[in-house]
Structure formats: C-alpha cells, structure tokens
Coordinates of N, CA and C in Angstrom, one line a residue:
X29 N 79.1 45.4 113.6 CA 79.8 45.1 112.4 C 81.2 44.8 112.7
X30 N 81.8 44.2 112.0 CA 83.3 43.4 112.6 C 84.3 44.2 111.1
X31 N 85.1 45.3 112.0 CA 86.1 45.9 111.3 C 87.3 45.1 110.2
X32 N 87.2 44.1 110.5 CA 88.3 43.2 109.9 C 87.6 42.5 109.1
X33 N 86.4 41.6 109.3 CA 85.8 41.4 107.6 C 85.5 42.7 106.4
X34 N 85.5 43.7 106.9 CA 84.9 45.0 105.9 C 86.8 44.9 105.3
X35 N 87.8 45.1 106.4 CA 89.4 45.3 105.6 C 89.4 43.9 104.6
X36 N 89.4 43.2 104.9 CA 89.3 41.7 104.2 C 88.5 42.0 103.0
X37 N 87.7 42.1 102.7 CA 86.4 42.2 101.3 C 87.0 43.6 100.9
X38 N 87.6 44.5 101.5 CA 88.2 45.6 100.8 C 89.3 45.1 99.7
X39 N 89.9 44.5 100.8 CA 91.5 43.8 100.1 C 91.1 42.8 99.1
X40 N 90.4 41.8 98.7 CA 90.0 40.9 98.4 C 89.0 41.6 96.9
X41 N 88.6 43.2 97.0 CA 88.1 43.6 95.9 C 89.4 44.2 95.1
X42 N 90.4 44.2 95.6 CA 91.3 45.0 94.6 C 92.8 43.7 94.4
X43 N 92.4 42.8 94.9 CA 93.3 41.6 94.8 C 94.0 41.4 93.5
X44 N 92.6 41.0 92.0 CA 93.0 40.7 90.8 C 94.0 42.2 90.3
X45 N 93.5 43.4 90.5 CA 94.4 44.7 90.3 C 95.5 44.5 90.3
X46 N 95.9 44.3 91.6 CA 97.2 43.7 92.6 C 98.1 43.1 91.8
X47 N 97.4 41.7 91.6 CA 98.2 40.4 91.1 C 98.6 41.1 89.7
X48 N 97.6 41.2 89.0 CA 98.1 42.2 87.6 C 99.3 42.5 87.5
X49 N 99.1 43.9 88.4 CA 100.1 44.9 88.5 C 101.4 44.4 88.9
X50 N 101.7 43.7 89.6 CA 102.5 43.1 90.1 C 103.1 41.8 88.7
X51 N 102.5 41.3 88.0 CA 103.0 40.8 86.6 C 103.4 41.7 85.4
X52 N 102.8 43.1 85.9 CA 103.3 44.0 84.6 C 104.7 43.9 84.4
X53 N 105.6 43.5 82.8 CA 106.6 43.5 82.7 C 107.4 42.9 83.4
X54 N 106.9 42.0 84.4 CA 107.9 40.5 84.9 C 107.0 39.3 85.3
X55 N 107.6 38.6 85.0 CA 107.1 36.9 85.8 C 107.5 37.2 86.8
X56 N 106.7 35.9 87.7 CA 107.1 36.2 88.9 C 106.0 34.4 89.1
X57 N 106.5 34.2 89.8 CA 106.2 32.6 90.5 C 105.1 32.9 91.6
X58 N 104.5 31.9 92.1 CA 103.2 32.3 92.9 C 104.1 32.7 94.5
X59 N 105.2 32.4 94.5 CA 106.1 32.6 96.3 C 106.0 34.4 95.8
X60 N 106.6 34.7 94.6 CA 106.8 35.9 94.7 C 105.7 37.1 94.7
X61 N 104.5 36.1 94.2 CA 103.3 37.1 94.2 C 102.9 37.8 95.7
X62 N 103.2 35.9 96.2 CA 102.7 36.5 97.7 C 103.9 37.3 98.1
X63 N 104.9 37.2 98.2 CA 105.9 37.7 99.0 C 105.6 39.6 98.6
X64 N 105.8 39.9 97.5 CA 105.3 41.4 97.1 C 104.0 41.8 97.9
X65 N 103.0 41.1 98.0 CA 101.5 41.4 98.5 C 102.4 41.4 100.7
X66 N 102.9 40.8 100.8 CA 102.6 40.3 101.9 C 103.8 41.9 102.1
X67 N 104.9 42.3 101.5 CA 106.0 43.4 101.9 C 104.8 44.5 101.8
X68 N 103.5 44.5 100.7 CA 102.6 45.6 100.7 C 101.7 45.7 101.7
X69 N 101.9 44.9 102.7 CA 101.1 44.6 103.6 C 99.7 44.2 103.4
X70 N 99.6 43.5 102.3 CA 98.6 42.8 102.1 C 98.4 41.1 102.2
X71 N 98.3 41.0 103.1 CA 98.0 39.7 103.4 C 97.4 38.7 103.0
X72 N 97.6 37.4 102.0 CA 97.0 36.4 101.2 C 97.5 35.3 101.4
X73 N 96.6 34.8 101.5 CA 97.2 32.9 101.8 C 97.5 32.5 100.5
X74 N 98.2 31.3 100.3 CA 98.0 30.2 98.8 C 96.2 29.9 98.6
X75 N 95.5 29.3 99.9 CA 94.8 28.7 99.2 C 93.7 29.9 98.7
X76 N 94.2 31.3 98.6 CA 93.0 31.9 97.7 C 93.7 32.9 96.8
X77 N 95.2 33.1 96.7 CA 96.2 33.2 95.3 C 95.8 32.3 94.0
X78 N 95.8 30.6 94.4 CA 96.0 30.1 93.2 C 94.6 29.5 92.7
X79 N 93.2 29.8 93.4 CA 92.1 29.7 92.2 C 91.8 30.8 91.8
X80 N 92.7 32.1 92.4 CA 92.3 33.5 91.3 C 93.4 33.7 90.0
X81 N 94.7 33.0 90.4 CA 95.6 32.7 89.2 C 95.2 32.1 88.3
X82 N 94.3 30.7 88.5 CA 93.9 29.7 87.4 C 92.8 30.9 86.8
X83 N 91.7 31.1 87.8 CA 90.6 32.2 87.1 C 91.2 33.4 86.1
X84 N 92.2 33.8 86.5 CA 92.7 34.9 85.2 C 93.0 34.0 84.6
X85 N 93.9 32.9 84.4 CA 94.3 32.0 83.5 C 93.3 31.6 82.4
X86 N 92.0 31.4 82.8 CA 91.3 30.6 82.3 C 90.5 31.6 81.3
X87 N 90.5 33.5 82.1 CA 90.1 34.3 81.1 C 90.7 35.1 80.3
X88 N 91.8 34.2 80.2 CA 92.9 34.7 79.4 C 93.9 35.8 79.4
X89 N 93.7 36.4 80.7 CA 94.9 37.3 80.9 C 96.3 37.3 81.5
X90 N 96.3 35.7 81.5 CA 97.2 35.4 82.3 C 98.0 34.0 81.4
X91 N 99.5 33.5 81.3 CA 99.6 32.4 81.0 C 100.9 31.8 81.7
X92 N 101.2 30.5 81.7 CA 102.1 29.9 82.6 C 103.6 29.5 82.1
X93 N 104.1 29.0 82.5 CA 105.5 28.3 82.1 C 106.1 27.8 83.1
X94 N 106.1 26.5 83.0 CA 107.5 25.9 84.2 C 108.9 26.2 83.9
X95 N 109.4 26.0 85.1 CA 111.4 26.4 84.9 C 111.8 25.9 85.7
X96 N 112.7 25.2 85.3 CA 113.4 24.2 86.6 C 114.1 25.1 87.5
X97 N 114.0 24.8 88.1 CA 114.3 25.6 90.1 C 116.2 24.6 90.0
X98 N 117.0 25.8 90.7 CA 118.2 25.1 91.0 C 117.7 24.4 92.7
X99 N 117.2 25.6 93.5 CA 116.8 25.2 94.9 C 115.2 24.0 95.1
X100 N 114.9 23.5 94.6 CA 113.4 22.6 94.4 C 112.8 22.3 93.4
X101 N 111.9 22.4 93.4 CA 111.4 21.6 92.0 C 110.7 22.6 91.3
X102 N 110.7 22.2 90.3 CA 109.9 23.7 89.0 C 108.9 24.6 89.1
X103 N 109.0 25.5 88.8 CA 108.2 26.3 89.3 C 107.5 27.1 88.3
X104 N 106.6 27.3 88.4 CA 105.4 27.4 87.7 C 105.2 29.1 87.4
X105 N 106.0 30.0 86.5 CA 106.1 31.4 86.3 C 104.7 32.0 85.5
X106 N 104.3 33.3 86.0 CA 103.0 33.7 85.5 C 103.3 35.1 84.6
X107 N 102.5 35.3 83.2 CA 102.8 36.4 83.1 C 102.1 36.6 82.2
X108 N 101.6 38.5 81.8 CA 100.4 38.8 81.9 C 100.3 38.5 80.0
X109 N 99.4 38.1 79.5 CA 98.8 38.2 78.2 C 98.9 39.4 77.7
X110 N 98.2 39.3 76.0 CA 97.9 41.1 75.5 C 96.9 41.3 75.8
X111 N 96.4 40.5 75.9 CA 94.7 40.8 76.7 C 95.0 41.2 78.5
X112 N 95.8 40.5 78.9 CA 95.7 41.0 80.4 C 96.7 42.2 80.4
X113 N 97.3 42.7 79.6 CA 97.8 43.9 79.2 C 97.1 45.1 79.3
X114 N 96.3 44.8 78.1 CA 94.9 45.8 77.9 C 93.9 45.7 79.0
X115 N 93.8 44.6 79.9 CA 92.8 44.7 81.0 C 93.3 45.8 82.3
X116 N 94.5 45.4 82.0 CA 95.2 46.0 83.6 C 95.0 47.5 83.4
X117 N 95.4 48.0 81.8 CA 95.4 49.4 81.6 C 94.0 49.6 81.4
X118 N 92.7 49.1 81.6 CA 91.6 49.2 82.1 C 91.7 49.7 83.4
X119 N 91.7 48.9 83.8 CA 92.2 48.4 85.4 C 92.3 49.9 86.1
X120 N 93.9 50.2 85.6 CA 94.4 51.5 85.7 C 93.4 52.7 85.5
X121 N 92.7 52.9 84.7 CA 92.3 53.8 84.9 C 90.6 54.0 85.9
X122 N 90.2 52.6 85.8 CA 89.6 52.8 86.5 C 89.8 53.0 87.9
X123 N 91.1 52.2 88.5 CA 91.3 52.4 89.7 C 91.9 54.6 90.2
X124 N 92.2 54.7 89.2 CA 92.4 56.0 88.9 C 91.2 56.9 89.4
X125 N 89.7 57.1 88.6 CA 88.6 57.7 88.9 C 88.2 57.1 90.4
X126 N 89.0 56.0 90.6 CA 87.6 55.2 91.9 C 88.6 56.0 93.0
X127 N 89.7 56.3 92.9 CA 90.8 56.5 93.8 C 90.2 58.1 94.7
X128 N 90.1 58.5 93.0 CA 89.8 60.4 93.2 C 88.5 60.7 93.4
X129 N 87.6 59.5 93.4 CA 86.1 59.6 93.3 C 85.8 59.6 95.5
X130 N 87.0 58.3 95.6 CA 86.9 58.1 97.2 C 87.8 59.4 97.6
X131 N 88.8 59.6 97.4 CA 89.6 61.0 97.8 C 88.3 62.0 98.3
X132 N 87.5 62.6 97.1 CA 87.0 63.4 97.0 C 85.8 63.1 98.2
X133 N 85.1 62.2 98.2 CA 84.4 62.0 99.0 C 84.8 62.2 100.5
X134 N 85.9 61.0 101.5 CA 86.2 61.5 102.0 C 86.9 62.4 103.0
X135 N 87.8 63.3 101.9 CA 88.2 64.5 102.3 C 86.8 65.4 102.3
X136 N 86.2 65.4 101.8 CA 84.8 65.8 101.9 C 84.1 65.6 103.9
X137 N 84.0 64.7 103.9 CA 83.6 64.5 105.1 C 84.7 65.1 106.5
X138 N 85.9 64.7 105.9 CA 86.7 64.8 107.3 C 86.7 66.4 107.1
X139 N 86.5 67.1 106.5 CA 86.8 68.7 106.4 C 85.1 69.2 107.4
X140 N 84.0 68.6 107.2 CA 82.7 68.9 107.7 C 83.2 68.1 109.2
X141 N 83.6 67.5 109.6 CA 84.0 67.3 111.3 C 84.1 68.5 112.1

C-alpha cells in the first residue's frame, strides 16, 4: 500500500472544509486560497482548486466577483453564501464529532502498545 496516496485522499476528503473555512468572513482570490492551504501545509495544485470552486459555486455555497487588480489583471474574489454559511457550520460540527471520534479511537490504540 503506498503511504502517500492514503495522505493525498486524506487531504483531498477534508479539502471543501478547508476552502470553506478559509472564506469564512473574507474573500480571498483563488492565489490566496492556495497560498493559506500551501502555509498549512497542505498542498493543492490550481488544476484541482478551481473545479472544486466552480462545484461549490454551482451548489450554491459559494459566489464570485471580479476586481480589478493594480498588479495584473482581475481577479476573480470568492465568498461564502448564507447557504455556505450554514453548510460550513455543518461542516464544523461535524468535523468536531469526527475529530473526537478519531482522537478517541486512536489514543485508544496507542495506549494498548
């Protein structure tokens, strides 16, 4: 079994969370999405940031706005809906039980070593 596909599909199940959380109460352009994920050490390319942006886009928790750039050309700001509001604080708690549910499990195991 190859350790680095299992981190990958790990990272890749908590991604939309991520991006969420990371829009709560600011815009933020797709450079900044990555740049936050990438200081979290989470590593994402563009080409699999911007079909999960359009995908929240499209299920409405997400919406856009251009702004002209002083440094290049316009840039395309994301930020979260009242529906992706209410999802994330979904989100939140579920990542909450899944957190304490793995806590519990693990520390579970490493204490029987």
């Amino acid at each position: 079994m190859n350790i680095e596909n299992t981190k990958a599909q790990m990272r890749k199940g908590v991604l939309e969370y991520c991006i969420l959380s990371i829009l709560n109460g600011e815009d933020k352009y797709t450079s900044e999405i990555l740049d936050t994920l990438k200081d979290a050490k989470m590593l994402v390319v563009e080409g699999t940031i911007y079909p999960l942006l359009t995908r929240l886009k499209n299920a409405g928790l997400l919406n856009y706005r251009w702004e002209e750039s002083t440094s290049g050309p316009p840039r395309k700001y994301y930020t979260l809906t009242e529906t992706g509001k209410l999802f994330l604080k979904e989100l939140d708690s579920t990542w909450d039980e899944l957190r304490n549910a793995t806590n519990l499990v693990t520390k579970t195991k490493k204490v029987k070593k």
